[in-house]
Short mmCIF file of C-alpha atoms in Angstrom, two decimals:
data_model
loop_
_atom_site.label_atom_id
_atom_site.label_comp_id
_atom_site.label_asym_id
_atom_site.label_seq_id
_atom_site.Cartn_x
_atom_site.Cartn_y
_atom_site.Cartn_z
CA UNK S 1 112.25 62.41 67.78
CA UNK S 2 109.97 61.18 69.97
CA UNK S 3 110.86 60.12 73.79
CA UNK S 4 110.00 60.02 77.27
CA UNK S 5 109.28 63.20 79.11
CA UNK S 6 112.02 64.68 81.03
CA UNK S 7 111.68 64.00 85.02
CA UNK S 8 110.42 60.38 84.18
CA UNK S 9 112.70 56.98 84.60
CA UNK S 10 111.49 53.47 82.97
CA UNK S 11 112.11 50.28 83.58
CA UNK S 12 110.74 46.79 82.88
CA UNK S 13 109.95 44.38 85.68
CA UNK S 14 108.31 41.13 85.68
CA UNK S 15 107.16 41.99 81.81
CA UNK S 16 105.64 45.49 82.64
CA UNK S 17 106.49 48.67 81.85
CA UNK S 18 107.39 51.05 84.88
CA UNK S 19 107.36 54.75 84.36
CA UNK S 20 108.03 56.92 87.50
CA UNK S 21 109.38 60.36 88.37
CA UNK S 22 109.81 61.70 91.98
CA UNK S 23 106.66 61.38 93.37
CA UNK S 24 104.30 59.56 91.04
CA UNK S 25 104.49 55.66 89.43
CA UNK S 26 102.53 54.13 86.34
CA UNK S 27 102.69 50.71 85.59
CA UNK S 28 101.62 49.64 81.89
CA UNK S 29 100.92 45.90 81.02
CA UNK S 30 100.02 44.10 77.98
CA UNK S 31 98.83 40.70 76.39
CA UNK S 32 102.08 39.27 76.07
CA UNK S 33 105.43 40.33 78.43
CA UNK S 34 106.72 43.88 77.45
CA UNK S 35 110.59 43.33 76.08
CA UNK S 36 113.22 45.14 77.57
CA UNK S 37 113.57 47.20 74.10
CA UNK S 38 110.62 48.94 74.36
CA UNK S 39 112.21 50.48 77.74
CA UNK S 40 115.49 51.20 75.57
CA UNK S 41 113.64 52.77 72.70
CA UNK S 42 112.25 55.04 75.50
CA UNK S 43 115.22 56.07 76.52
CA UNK S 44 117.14 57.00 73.45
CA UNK S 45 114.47 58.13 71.47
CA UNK S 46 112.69 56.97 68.23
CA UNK S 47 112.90 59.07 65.23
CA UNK S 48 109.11 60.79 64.62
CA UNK S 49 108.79 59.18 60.68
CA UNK S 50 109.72 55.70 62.35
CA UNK S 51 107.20 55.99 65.15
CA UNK S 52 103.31 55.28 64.76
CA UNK S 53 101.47 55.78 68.53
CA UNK S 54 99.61 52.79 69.45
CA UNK S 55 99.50 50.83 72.19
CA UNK S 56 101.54 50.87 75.08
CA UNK S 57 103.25 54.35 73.64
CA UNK S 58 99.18 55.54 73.16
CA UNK S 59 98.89 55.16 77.16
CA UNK S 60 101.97 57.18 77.29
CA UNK S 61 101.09 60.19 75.17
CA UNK S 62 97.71 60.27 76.74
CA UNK S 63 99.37 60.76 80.28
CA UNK S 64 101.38 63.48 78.72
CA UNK S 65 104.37 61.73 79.04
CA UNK S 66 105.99 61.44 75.49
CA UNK S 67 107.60 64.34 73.55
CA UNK S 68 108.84 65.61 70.33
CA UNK S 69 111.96 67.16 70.16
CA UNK S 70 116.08 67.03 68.92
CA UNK S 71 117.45 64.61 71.18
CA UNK S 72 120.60 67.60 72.31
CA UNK S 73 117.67 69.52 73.45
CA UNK S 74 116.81 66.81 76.63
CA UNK S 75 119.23 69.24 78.89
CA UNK S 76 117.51 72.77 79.72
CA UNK S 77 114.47 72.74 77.65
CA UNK S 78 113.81 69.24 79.07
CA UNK S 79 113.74 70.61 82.41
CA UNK S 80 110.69 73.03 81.18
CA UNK S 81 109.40 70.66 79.38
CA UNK S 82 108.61 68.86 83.14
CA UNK S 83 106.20 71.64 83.68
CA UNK S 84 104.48 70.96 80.20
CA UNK S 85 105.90 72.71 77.98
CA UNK S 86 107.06 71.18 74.61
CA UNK S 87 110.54 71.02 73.64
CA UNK S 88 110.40 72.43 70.52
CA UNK S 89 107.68 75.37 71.92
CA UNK S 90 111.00 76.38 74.85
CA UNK S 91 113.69 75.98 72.52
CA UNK S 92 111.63 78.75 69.86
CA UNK S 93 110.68 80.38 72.91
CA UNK S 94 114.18 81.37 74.20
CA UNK S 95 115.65 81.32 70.67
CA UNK S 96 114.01 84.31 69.30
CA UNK S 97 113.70 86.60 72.79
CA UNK S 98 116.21 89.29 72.74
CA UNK S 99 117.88 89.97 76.08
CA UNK S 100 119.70 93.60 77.22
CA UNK S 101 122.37 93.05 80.04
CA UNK S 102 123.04 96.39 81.43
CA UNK S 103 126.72 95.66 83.37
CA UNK S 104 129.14 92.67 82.61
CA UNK S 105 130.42 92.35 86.18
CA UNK S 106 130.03 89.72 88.79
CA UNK S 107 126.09 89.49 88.60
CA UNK S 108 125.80 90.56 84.56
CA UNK S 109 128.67 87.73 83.40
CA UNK S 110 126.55 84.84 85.65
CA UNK S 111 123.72 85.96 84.25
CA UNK S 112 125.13 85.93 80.52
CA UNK S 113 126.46 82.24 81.05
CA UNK S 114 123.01 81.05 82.35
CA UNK S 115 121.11 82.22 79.66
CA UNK S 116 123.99 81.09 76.44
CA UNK S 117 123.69 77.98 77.97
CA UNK S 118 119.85 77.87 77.78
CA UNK S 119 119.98 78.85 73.78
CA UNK S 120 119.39 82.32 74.25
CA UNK S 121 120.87 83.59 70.80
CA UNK S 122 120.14 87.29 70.79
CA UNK S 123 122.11 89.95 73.48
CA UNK S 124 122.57 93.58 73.54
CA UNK S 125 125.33 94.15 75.87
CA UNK S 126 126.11 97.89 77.45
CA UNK S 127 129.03 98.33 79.73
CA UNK S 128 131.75 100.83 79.38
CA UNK S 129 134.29 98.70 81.18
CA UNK S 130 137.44 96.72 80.21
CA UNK S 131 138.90 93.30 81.59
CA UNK S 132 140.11 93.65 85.12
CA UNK S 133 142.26 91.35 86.24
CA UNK S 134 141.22 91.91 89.84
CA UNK S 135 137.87 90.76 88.65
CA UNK S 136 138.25 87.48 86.86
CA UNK S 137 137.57 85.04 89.91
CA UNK S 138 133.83 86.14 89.74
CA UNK S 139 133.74 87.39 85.83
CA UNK S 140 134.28 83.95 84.36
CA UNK S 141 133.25 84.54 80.94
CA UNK S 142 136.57 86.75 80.67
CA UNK S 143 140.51 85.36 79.95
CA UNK S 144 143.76 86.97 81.50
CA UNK S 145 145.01 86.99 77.81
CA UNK S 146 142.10 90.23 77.77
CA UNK S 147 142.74 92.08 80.51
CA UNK S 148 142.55 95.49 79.32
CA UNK S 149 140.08 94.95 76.29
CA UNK S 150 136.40 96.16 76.37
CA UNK S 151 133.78 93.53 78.31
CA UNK S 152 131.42 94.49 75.37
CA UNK S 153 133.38 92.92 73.20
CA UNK S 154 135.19 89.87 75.18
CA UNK S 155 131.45 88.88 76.25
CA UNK S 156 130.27 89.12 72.29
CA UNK S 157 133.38 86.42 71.82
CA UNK S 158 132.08 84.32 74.46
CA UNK S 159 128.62 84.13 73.35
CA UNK S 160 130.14 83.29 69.40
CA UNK S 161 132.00 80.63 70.78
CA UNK S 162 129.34 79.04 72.20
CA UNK S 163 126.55 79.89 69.72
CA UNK S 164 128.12 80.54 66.11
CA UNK S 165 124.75 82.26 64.95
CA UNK S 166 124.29 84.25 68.04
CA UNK S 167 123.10 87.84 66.99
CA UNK S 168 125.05 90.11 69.41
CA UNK S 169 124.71 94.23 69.59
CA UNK S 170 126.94 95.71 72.08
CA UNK S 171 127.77 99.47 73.32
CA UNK S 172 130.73 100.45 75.46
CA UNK S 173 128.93 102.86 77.19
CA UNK S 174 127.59 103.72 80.84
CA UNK S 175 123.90 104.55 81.90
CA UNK S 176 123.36 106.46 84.30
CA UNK S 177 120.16 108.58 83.93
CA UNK S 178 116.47 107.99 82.50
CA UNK S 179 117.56 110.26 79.26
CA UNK S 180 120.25 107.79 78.49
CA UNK S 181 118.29 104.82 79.21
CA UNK S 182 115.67 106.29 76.95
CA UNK S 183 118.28 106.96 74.23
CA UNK S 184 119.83 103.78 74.30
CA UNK S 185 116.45 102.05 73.66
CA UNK S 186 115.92 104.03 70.72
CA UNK S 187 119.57 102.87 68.94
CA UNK S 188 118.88 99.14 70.06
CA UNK S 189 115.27 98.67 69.54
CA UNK S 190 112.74 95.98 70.31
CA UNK S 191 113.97 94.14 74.11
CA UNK S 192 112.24 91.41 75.28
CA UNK S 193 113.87 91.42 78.59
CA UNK S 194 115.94 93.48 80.40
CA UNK S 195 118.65 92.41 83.13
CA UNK S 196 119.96 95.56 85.20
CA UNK S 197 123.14 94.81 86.76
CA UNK S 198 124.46 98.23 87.28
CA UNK S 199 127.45 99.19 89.86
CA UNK S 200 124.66 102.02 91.25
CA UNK S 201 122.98 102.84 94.36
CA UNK S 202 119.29 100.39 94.11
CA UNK S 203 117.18 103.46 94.52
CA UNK S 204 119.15 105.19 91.75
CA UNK S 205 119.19 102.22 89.25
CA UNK S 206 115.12 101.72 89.98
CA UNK S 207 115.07 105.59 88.76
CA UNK S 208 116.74 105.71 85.95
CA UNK S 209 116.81 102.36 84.26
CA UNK S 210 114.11 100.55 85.54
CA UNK S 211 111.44 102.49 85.75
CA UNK S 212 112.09 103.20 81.65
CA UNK S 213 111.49 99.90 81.10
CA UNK S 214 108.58 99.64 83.09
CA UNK S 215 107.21 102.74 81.43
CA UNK S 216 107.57 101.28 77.58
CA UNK S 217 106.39 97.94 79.07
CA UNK S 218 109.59 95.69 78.84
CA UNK S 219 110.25 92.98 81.46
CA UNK S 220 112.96 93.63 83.70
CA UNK S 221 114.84 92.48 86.93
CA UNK S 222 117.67 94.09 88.81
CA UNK S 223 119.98 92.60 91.67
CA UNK S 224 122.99 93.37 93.18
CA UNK S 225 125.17 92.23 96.70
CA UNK S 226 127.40 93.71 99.41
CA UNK S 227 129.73 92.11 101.26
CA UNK S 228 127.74 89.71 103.86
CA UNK S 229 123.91 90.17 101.47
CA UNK S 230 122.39 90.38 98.38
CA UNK S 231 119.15 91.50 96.68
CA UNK S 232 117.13 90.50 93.43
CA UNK S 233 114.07 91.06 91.66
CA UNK S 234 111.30 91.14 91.31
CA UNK S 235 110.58 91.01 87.88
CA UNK S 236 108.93 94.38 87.32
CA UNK S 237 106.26 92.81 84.61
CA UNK S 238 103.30 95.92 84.02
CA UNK S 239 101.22 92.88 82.86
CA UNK S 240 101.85 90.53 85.71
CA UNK S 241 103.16 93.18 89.04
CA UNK S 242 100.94 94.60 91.11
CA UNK S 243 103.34 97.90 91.09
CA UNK S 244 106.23 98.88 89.48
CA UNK S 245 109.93 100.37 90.13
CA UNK S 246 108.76 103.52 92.23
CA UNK S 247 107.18 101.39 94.78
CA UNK S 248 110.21 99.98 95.80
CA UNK S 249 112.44 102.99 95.88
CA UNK S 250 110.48 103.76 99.14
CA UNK S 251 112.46 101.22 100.61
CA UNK S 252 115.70 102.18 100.24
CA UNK S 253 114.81 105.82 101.62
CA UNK S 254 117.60 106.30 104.64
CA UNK S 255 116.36 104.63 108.02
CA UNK S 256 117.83 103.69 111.60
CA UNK S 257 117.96 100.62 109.64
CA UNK S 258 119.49 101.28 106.12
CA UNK S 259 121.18 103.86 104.85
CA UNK S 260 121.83 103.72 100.76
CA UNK S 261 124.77 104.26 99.64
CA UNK S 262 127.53 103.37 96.79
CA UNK S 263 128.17 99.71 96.29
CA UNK S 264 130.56 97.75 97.97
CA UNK S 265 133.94 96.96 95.51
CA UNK S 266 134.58 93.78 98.04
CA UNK S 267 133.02 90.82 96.38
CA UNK S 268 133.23 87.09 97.48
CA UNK S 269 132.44 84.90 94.16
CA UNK S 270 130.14 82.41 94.95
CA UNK S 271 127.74 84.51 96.60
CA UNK S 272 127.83 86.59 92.85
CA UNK S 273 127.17 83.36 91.27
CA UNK S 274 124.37 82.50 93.70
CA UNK S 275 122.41 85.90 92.88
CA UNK S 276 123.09 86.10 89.60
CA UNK S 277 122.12 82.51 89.31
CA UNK S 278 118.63 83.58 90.78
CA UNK S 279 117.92 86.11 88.37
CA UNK S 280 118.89 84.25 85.89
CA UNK S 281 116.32 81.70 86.75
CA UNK S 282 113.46 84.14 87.00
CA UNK S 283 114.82 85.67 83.30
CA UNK S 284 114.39 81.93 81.60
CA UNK S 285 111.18 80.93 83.59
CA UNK S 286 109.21 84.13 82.62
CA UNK S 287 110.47 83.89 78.84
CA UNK S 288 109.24 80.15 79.34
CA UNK S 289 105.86 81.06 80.82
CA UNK S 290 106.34 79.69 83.60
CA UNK S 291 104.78 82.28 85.07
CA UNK S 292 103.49 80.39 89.07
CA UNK S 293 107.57 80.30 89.27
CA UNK S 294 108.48 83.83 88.95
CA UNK S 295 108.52 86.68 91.91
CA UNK S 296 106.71 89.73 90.41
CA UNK S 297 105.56 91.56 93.29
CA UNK S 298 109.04 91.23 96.13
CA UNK S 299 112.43 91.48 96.40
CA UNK S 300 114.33 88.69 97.34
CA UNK S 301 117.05 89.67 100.35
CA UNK S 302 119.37 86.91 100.30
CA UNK S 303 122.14 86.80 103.58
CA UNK S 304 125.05 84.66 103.01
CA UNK S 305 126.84 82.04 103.63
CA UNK S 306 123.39 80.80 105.08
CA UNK S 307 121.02 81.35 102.20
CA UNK S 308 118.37 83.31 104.89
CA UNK S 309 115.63 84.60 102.16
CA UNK S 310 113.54 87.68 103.11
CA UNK S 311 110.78 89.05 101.01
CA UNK S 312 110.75 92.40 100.73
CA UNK S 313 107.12 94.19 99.97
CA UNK S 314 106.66 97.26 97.88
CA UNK S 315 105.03 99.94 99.37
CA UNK S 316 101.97 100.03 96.84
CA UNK S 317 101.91 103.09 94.21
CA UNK S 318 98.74 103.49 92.48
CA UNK S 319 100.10 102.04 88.17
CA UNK S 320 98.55 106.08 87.71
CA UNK S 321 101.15 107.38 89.12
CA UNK S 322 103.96 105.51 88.50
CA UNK S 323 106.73 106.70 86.24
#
């Protein structure tokens, strides 16, 4: 079905046709007054074997601003599609990437939403966890009725609910050193992406999980939050970062300023919500390619409740001698 582009309004005035978005305006005139209809057929859509481009909708589609696509799939691919990108290009795009989530908590579960709701369809899911009940005002994906059952397997229910034909793989188990990463790739096989959201020390999960990735060249972001901050990305990319995982575990070496150490187990919810909403954006914008819209090269420091963003530079290794 063909429509207007996403990000564009239209309207008829004084017999022209007036197509705007935020900050641009085209007005399209013809030999006789344009009817109201035309604006209506805009808006709801006109089915492709019903629709020959001439005309006023030829002006359209050479400004780029008609496009083809199911008429349900206006919501998040239409949001890409703003960029450029065709609807039916971003729904393919997203359908067929397969995404590992390494933690259901806080971070992992916002992150799961975020990308069911944007018609991801394939998930491996590893945490050896069950429903806490302590949790569920930040795990939202998770009922009281499962308290006590395995996340791997509430969060595979979710995702079916949502998505009938949703291809889930899940492992109730915990990693927690390069060797298991490295075995657990093996069982699952071919990632796409990789979202680390691992209750472990940042310099430790850069070690052992994400500088795996980074070695068999899989995309991959971590975050995580104590009580007051938070921290995300980047998106360690060996294609697209200037350095990988061991560059920034120079950062988190202890200081007068910061000492690592195990994560906080005091969480306030929205500010889980906020950073796993983040990397959730970066996941879907890189499997996009939306490339210009995605941090490879810092890590985003994030103080609450103001929002204060800090980037955080790597401290540059040589790609010979990363891990």
């Amino acid at each position: 079905m063909w429509s207007l582009s996403p990000g564009w309004a239209v309207s008829v005035k004084d017999g022209r046709l007036v197509v705007q978005s935020d900050t641009k305006q085209m007005i399209l005139s013809g030999n006789v007054p344009i009817s109201c209809c035309v604006a209506d057929r805009l808006r709801d859509g006109i089915p492709e074997e019903c629709f020959g481009i001439d005309g006023i909708f030829q002006c359209l589609a050479d400004a780029g601003l008609l496009c083809l696509g199911k008429r349900e799939d206006r919501g998040i691919y239409g949001y890409f599609n703003h960029f450029g990108i065709q609807l039916q290009d971003n729904r393919d795009a997203l359908n067929n990437s397969r995404i590992l989530i390494l933690g259901l908590g806080g971070t992992g579960a916002i992150i799961l939403q975020h990308l069911v709701g944007a018609g991801v369809r394939n998930f491996v899911l590893v945490d050896d966890d069950n429903v806490d009940a302590r949790n569920l005002e930040r795990q939202f994906i998770f009922h009281r009725q499962q308290v006590g059952q395995p996340k791997t397997i509430c969060a595979a229910q979710y995702i079916r609910e949502r998505n009938p034909s949703a291809s889930v793989e899940i492992h109730a188990t915990r990693i927690s050193t390069p060797e298991q990463t490295e075995e657990l790739l093996k069982i699952v096989g071919k990632i796409d992406f990789a979202a680390i959201c691992i209750d472990t020390p940042p310099e430790q999960v850069l070690a052992n999980t994400a500088s795996v990735f980074w070695t068999l060249s899989i995309p991959s972001i971590i975050g995580g939050l104590l009580i007051s901050s938070g921290c995300y990305g980047p998106v360690f990319d060996p294609t697209r970062s200037r350095t990988g995982p061991n560059g920034f575990r120079r950062n988190y070496t202890p200081s007068e300023e910061f000492v690592p150490g195990e994560p906080v187990r005091i969480a306030f919810p929205p500010f889980n919500t906020m950073v796993g909403a983040l990397m959730a954006s970066d996941i879907l914008h890189h499997l996009a390619g939306l490339h210009d819209e995605v941090d490879y090269d810092h890590q985003i420091a994030v103080t609450f409740p103001l929002l204060r963003r800090t980037l955080i530079d790597a401290m540059v290794v040589p790609r010979t001698q990363e891990a």
